[in-house]
Structure formats: structure tokens, C-alpha cells
């Protein structure tokens, strides 16, 4: 439990709940001063910055290179018909990862065979204790355009 995202979020929330009444009490007695709003913002800005930095840092993390290498190894050794690995991504989702995989299988392979390889790979990856959900996409060639272009250049 130590260092878990849920505990860190709760502790940040409790800290804010402890400090909020103090800021409110100060703002009740200060409105007669010309810059009364400054006292209120003095509290809100640091707290909102702390929340945003913590939240973005926690939510937008990808898996370390060592973990991506482990996933790549599992994919390559999953089935002899895997001809190419286009993409291996893992994004933090709470304490676990969402995993996105794109592989290339032979074009002449039947749909049933391709589906079985994809499904068993997905199940294998989802059995890893640190994986929340895995998505496996199958293509038959590597010359196509990417399905999803990044929105940010």
C-alpha cells in the first residue's frame, strides 16, 4: 500500500480539507480590506498547482523502458507467425497499465487463425499482475498509414 496512487491522492485531499476552513475563516474577516480577494487566491493557487502537477504526473505516465522490453519479449515469443511488432505502449491507469499492441501477421492467414493469435496474446498480457487491460491490433502489412495521427505536433 505504501506509495500507492490512491493513498497519495487521499493524503492530498485531506490536506486540502484541513487547510480550507482556515482560508475560509480568513476570507470572512478580510472583505473590508481593499485586496481581500488576494488572501483567498493566495491559498487556492498553490493548492491547484499541487493538484494539477500531481494529477498530470500520475496520470500521464508511461511504463519504463524495461517493462516495455518485457512486453516486447512476450509478444515476439507468443507465436511464430508474428512477423513484425509495430507498436508497444503501456500507459498508467491507477496502479496498473493499459497496454496497446500492434502486430503484423501474414496476409494469407485465415481470419480465424489471426483472431486466435490476437486473443490469446491479449489474454496472456492481461494475466500480468500490473496490466489492467490490453488491446491488441492485427495488421497484414507494415506499409499502411497509422490509424491515429497525434493531435499534438
XYZ file of N, CA and C in Angstrom:
459
model
N 0.817 -1.201 0.000
C 0.000 0.000 0.000
C 0.856 1.258 0.000
N 2.040 1.149 0.587
C 2.885 2.325 0.689
C 3.240 2.839 -0.705
N 3.051 4.135 -0.928
C 3.390 4.728 -2.208
C 2.318 4.535 -3.270
N 1.165 3.972 -2.904
C 0.133 3.761 -3.916
C -0.499 5.092 -4.290
N -0.964 5.166 -5.517
C -1.567 6.401 -6.015
C -2.802 6.801 -5.236
N -3.598 5.814 -4.839
C -4.807 6.116 -4.085
C -4.505 6.764 -2.750
N -3.500 6.257 -2.053
C -3.133 6.840 -0.759
C -2.582 8.252 -0.921
N -1.780 8.464 -1.965
C -1.241 9.813 -2.185
C -2.356 10.792 -2.515
N -3.329 10.351 -3.301
C -4.456 11.214 -3.636
C -5.253 11.546 -2.390
N -5.528 10.536 -1.556
C -6.272 10.777 -0.322
C -5.536 11.736 0.604
N -4.229 11.574 0.743
C -3.488 12.457 1.649
C -3.512 13.892 1.144
N -3.441 14.084 -0.156
C -3.522 15.432 -0.716
C -4.908 16.020 -0.477
N -5.944 15.197 -0.622
C -7.306 15.649 -0.394
C -7.515 16.020 1.074
N -7.010 15.207 1.991
C -7.149 15.501 3.422
C -6.429 16.794 3.787
N -5.254 17.004 3.210
C -4.506 18.230 3.489
C -5.313 19.454 3.071
N -5.931 19.367 1.912
C -6.741 20.481 1.429
C -7.946 20.702 2.331
N -8.570 19.609 2.780
C -9.720 19.745 3.672
C -9.328 20.379 5.006
N -8.135 20.120 5.465
C -7.677 20.730 6.714
C -7.396 22.217 6.542
N -6.864 22.600 5.386
C -6.495 23.994 5.167
C -7.660 24.860 4.699
N -8.676 24.270 4.101
C -9.803 25.041 3.573
C -10.536 25.856 4.634
N -10.870 25.296 5.794
C -11.562 26.106 6.803
C -10.733 27.316 7.241
N -9.429 27.136 7.341
C -8.569 28.253 7.727
C -8.640 29.368 6.690
N -8.590 29.005 5.427
C -8.666 30.007 4.366
C -10.038 30.665 4.351
N -11.094 29.891 4.591
C -12.442 30.445 4.612
C -12.597 31.418 5.771
N -12.115 31.053 6.940
C -12.210 31.936 8.105
C -11.477 33.246 7.845
N -10.324 33.161 7.220
C -9.569 34.376 6.919
C -10.328 35.247 5.932
N -10.975 34.641 4.959
C -11.698 35.409 3.951
C -12.981 36.019 4.493
N -13.539 35.449 5.548
C -14.735 36.024 6.155
C -14.384 37.310 6.892
N -13.220 37.337 7.526
C -12.868 38.523 8.307
C -12.180 39.600 7.473
N -11.728 39.286 6.260
C -10.908 40.220 5.490
C -11.660 41.041 4.443
N -12.920 40.780 4.077
C -13.527 41.512 2.970
C -13.508 43.030 3.092
N -13.315 43.553 4.271
C -13.266 45.009 4.407
C -11.958 45.588 3.877
N -10.945 44.740 3.725
C -9.669 45.222 3.201
C -9.744 45.348 1.685
N -8.994 46.296 1.088
C -9.070 46.531 -0.358
C -8.684 45.310 -1.208
N -7.732 44.517 -0.763
C -7.290 43.362 -1.549
C -7.708 42.050 -0.884
N -8.937 41.974 -0.380
C -9.390 40.784 0.329
C -9.322 39.531 -0.531
N -9.559 39.674 -1.817
C -9.548 38.517 -2.718
C -8.154 37.919 -2.834
N -7.123 38.726 -2.598
C -5.757 38.224 -2.726
C -5.492 37.113 -1.707
N -6.033 37.254 -0.506
C -5.836 36.230 0.526
C -6.430 34.898 0.090
N -7.590 34.971 -0.544
C -8.239 33.751 -0.999
C -7.414 33.092 -2.116
N -6.943 33.873 -3.062
C -6.148 33.327 -4.166
C -4.799 32.823 -3.673
N -4.301 33.450 -2.630
C -3.025 33.034 -2.048
C -3.100 31.565 -1.608
N -4.276 31.142 -1.174
C -4.470 29.749 -0.784
C -4.767 28.864 -1.992
N -5.634 29.328 -2.873
C -6.099 28.496 -3.980
C -5.011 28.191 -5.000
N -4.202 29.158 -5.349
C -3.207 28.947 -6.400
C -2.198 27.852 -6.067
N -1.569 27.890 -4.901
C -0.626 26.797 -4.614
C -1.299 25.428 -4.568
N -2.504 25.364 -4.012
C -3.198 24.082 -3.932
C -3.577 23.572 -5.315
N -4.091 24.455 -6.178
C -4.465 23.998 -7.516
C -3.229 23.580 -8.295
N -2.116 24.265 -8.082
C -0.869 23.878 -8.749
C -0.427 22.492 -8.264
N -0.528 22.264 -6.966
C -0.145 20.965 -6.411
C -1.018 19.860 -6.988
N -2.341 20.100 -7.022
C -3.250 19.104 -7.593
C -2.929 18.823 -9.053
N -2.740 19.873 -9.844
C -2.513 19.659 -11.274
C -1.189 18.956 -11.523
N -0.138 19.318 -10.805
C 1.150 18.661 -11.008
C 1.091 17.198 -10.588
N 0.456 16.941 -9.479
C 0.330 15.561 -9.018
C -0.514 14.751 -9.995
N -1.668 15.311 -10.371
C -2.577 14.587 -11.260
C -1.973 14.301 -12.612
N -1.385 15.303 -13.239
C -0.790 15.092 -14.555
C 0.385 14.138 -14.478
N 1.211 14.313 -13.469
C 2.362 13.429 -13.326
C 1.955 11.998 -13.077
N 0.850 11.823 -12.383
C 0.403 10.473 -12.061
C -0.343 9.825 -13.221
N -1.158 10.605 -13.920
C -1.991 10.031 -14.968
C -1.293 9.862 -16.304
N -0.353 10.723 -16.614
C 0.245 10.707 -17.942
C 1.562 9.953 -17.994
N 1.734 9.002 -17.132
C 2.985 8.246 -17.122
C 2.901 7.052 -18.055
N 4.014 6.774 -18.684
C 4.113 5.548 -19.470
C 4.983 4.569 -18.695
N 4.947 3.351 -19.141
C 5.747 2.319 -18.479
C 7.229 2.569 -18.727
N 8.082 2.165 -17.801
C 9.527 2.316 -18.008
C 9.996 1.432 -19.169
N 11.114 1.787 -19.797
C 11.623 1.017 -20.942
C 11.810 -0.472 -20.637
N 12.200 -0.798 -19.413
C 12.396 -2.204 -19.047
C 11.086 -2.989 -19.142
N 10.002 -2.356 -18.750
C 8.707 -3.033 -18.813
C 8.250 -3.190 -20.260
N 8.468 -2.164 -21.074
C 8.124 -2.261 -22.497
C 8.955 -3.354 -23.171
N 10.213 -3.497 -22.753
C 11.065 -4.568 -23.294
C 10.510 -5.941 -22.905
N 10.011 -6.057 -21.682
C 9.406 -7.321 -21.235
C 8.185 -7.657 -22.088
N 7.340 -6.648 -22.338
C 6.162 -6.865 -23.178
C 6.571 -7.277 -24.589
N 7.568 -6.590 -25.133
C 8.044 -6.907 -26.485
C 8.541 -8.348 -26.556
N 9.270 -8.771 -25.558
C 9.760 -10.155 -25.500
C 8.591 -11.145 -25.508
N 7.574 -10.869 -24.695
C 6.409 -11.756 -24.642
C 5.692 -11.814 -25.989
N 5.602 -10.669 -26.667
C 4.923 -10.626 -27.969
C 5.695 -11.446 -29.003
N 7.019 -11.213 -29.089
C 7.837 -11.938 -30.069
C 7.767 -13.440 -29.866
N 7.697 -13.863 -28.646
C 7.704 -15.291 -28.341
C 6.309 -15.890 -28.190
N 5.296 -15.091 -28.454
C 3.924 -15.592 -28.317
C 3.578 -16.605 -29.408
N 3.893 -16.284 -30.651
C 3.539 -17.175 -31.765
C 4.520 -16.966 -32.905
N 4.883 -18.049 -33.570
C 5.879 -17.979 -34.652
C 5.393 -17.187 -35.865
N 4.086 -16.981 -35.999
C 3.549 -16.241 -37.144
C 3.596 -14.722 -36.963
N 3.963 -14.236 -35.792
C 4.112 -12.783 -35.606
C 5.321 -12.345 -36.423
N 5.066 -11.549 -37.474
C 6.120 -11.150 -38.408
C 6.765 -9.818 -38.040
N 6.009 -8.966 -37.376
C 6.516 -7.625 -37.066
C 5.720 -7.066 -35.885
N 6.383 -6.292 -35.061
C 5.703 -5.574 -33.976
C 5.761 -4.096 -34.331
N 4.600 -3.509 -34.569
C 4.545 -2.089 -34.922
C 4.586 -1.189 -33.696
N 3.810 -1.547 -32.685
C 3.644 -0.665 -31.535
C 3.536 -1.473 -30.254
N 4.219 -0.992 -29.223
C 4.030 -1.499 -27.862
C 3.998 -0.272 -26.966
N 2.842 -0.010 -26.380
C 2.688 1.130 -25.473
C 2.023 0.651 -24.191
N 2.373 1.298 -23.095
C 1.723 0.999 -21.817
C 1.581 2.315 -21.063
N 0.342 2.652 -20.723
C 0.030 3.889 -20.020
C -0.469 3.568 -18.622
N -0.078 4.392 -17.680
C -0.503 4.203 -16.293
C -2.007 4.410 -16.188
N -2.668 3.503 -15.507
C -4.102 3.585 -15.243
C -4.302 3.186 -13.790
N -4.341 4.179 -12.901
C -4.365 3.882 -11.475
C -3.030 3.280 -11.086
N -3.063 2.097 -10.508
C -1.823 1.419 -10.127
C -1.311 0.502 -11.230
N -2.112 0.280 -12.255
C -1.766 -0.663 -13.317
C -1.584 0.045 -14.659
N -1.462 -0.752 -15.725
C -1.237 -0.208 -17.063
C -2.342 -0.611 -18.028
N -2.630 0.292 -18.961
C -3.344 -0.033 -20.190
C -2.261 -0.317 -21.205
N -2.351 -1.437 -21.901
C -1.323 -1.826 -22.865
C -1.935 -1.826 -24.264
N -1.220 -1.217 -25.206
C -1.648 -1.164 -26.601
C -0.570 -1.827 -27.452
N -0.988 -2.808 -28.247
C -0.048 -3.577 -29.063
C -0.572 -3.647 -30.495
N 0.324 -3.426 -31.459
C 0.000 -3.607 -32.881
C 1.001 -4.604 -33.443
N 0.482 -5.708 -33.988
C 1.359 -6.725 -34.574
C 0.975 -6.964 -36.034
N 1.904 -7.556 -36.785
C 1.650 -7.916 -38.179
C 1.701 -9.434 -38.301
N 0.642 -9.984 -38.899
C 0.558 -11.412 -39.192
C 0.519 -11.583 -40.711
N 0.801 -12.778 -41.221
C 0.783 -12.980 -42.674
C -0.588 -12.663 -43.284
N -0.572 -12.013 -44.444
C -1.813 -11.636 -45.117
C -2.659 -12.819 -45.551
N -2.028 -13.936 -45.842
C -2.768 -15.120 -46.308
C -3.351 -15.943 -45.159
N -3.083 -15.546 -43.932
C -3.604 -16.275 -42.772
C -5.120 -16.110 -42.703
N -5.807 -17.156 -42.282
C -7.268 -17.062 -42.158
C -7.637 -16.119 -41.013
N -8.831 -15.577 -41.128
C -9.325 -14.672 -40.089
C -9.403 -15.389 -38.745
N -9.818 -16.630 -38.766
C -9.920 -17.409 -37.526
C -8.578 -17.579 -36.838
N -7.540 -17.899 -37.622
C -6.199 -18.059 -37.041
C -5.693 -16.735 -36.468
N -5.868 -15.665 -37.244
C -5.417 -14.344 -36.785
C -6.144 -13.944 -35.504
N -7.440 -14.215 -35.460
C -8.225 -13.873 -34.278
C -7.743 -14.656 -33.056
N -7.460 -15.927 -33.245
C -6.992 -16.761 -32.134
C -5.646 -16.269 -31.604
N -4.723 -15.927 -32.504
C -3.410 -15.418 -32.083
C -3.573 -14.108 -31.328
N -4.412 -13.216 -31.852
C -4.643 -11.922 -31.203
C -5.266 -12.111 -29.827
N -6.282 -12.938 -29.758
C -6.996 -13.135 -28.499
C -6.120 -13.792 -27.434
N -5.358 -14.799 -27.811
C -4.501 -15.460 -26.818
C -3.370 -14.538 -26.361
N -2.872 -13.682 -27.262
C -1.862 -12.698 -26.855
C -2.462 -11.700 -25.868
N -3.656 -11.221 -26.173
C -4.320 -10.276 -25.269
C -4.537 -10.904 -23.899
N -5.002 -12.129 -23.863
C -5.229 -12.810 -22.583
C -3.927 -13.009 -21.817
N -2.857 -13.341 -22.533
C -1.551 -13.536 -21.887
C -1.074 -12.235 -21.238
N -1.201 -11.127 -21.969
C -0.756 -9.830 -21.442
C -1.631 -9.415 -20.259
N -2.937 -9.643 -20.351
C -3.848 -9.250 -19.268
C -3.665 -10.092 -18.006
N -3.008 -11.232 -18.107
C -2.726 -12.045 -16.916
C -1.564 -11.484 -16.103
N -0.789 -10.580 -16.699
C 0.300 -9.957 -15.941
C -0.314 -9.140 -14.809
N 0.226 -9.215 -13.604
C -0.404 -8.549 -12.458
C -0.473 -7.025 -12.575
N 0.423 -6.413 -13.331
C 0.435 -4.956 -13.428
C -0.355 -4.418 -14.614
N -1.072 -5.293 -15.332
C -1.855 -4.876 -16.502
C -3.336 -4.880 -16.157
N -3.962 -3.727 -16.345
C -5.403 -3.599 -16.137
C -6.157 -4.112 -17.361
N -5.709 -3.690 -18.543
C -6.388 -4.047 -19.798
C -5.379 -3.990 -20.927
N -5.505 -4.904 -21.888
C -4.629 -4.915 -23.063
C -5.486 -4.853 -24.321
N -4.988 -4.136 -25.309
C -5.638 -4.035 -26.610
C -4.630 -4.480 -27.655
N -5.003 -5.475 -28.449
C -4.099 -5.991 -29.476
C -4.748 -5.769 -30.835
N -4.030 -5.073 -31.711
C -4.496 -4.788 -33.066
C -3.649 -5.603 -34.030
N -4.293 -6.185 -35.042
C -3.588 -7.027 -36.008
C -3.687 -6.414 -37.402
N -2.549 -6.353 -38.095
C -2.489 -5.934 -39.492
C -1.858 -7.043 -40.308
N -1.975 -6.930 -41.639
C -1.357 -7.926 -42.513
C -0.153 -7.367 -43.266
N 0.112 -6.060 -43.130
C 1.307 -5.473 -43.750
C 1.804 -4.305 -42.903
N 2.995 -3.826 -43.233
C 3.564 -2.711 -42.460
C 3.655 -1.438 -43.287
N 3.019 -1.427 -44.457
C 3.139 -0.266 -45.347
C 1.969 0.698 -45.229
N 1.004 0.417 -44.406
C -0.168 1.283 -44.287
C 0.147 2.528 -43.464
N -0.741 3.508 -43.569
C -0.613 4.720 -42.761
C -1.114 4.420 -41.350
N -0.576 5.116 -40.368
C -1.072 4.911 -38.996
C -2.552 5.275 -38.904
N -3.301 4.503 -38.124
C -4.729 4.769 -37.972
C -4.991 6.056 -37.209
N -4.125 6.363 -36.274
C -4.352 7.507 -35.396
C -3.163 8.446 -35.480
N -3.424 9.636 -35.956
C -2.358 10.630 -36.006
C -2.366 11.395 -34.686
N -1.200 11.750 -34.187
C -1.186 12.522 -32.939
C -1.826 13.888 -33.147
N -2.580 14.335 -32.160
C -3.235 15.638 -32.252
C -2.267 16.777 -31.968
N -1.207 16.461 -31.263
C -0.203 17.470 -30.942
C 1.000 17.223 -31.841
N 1.463 18.258 -32.557
C 2.608 18.049 -33.463
C 3.876 17.682 -32.740
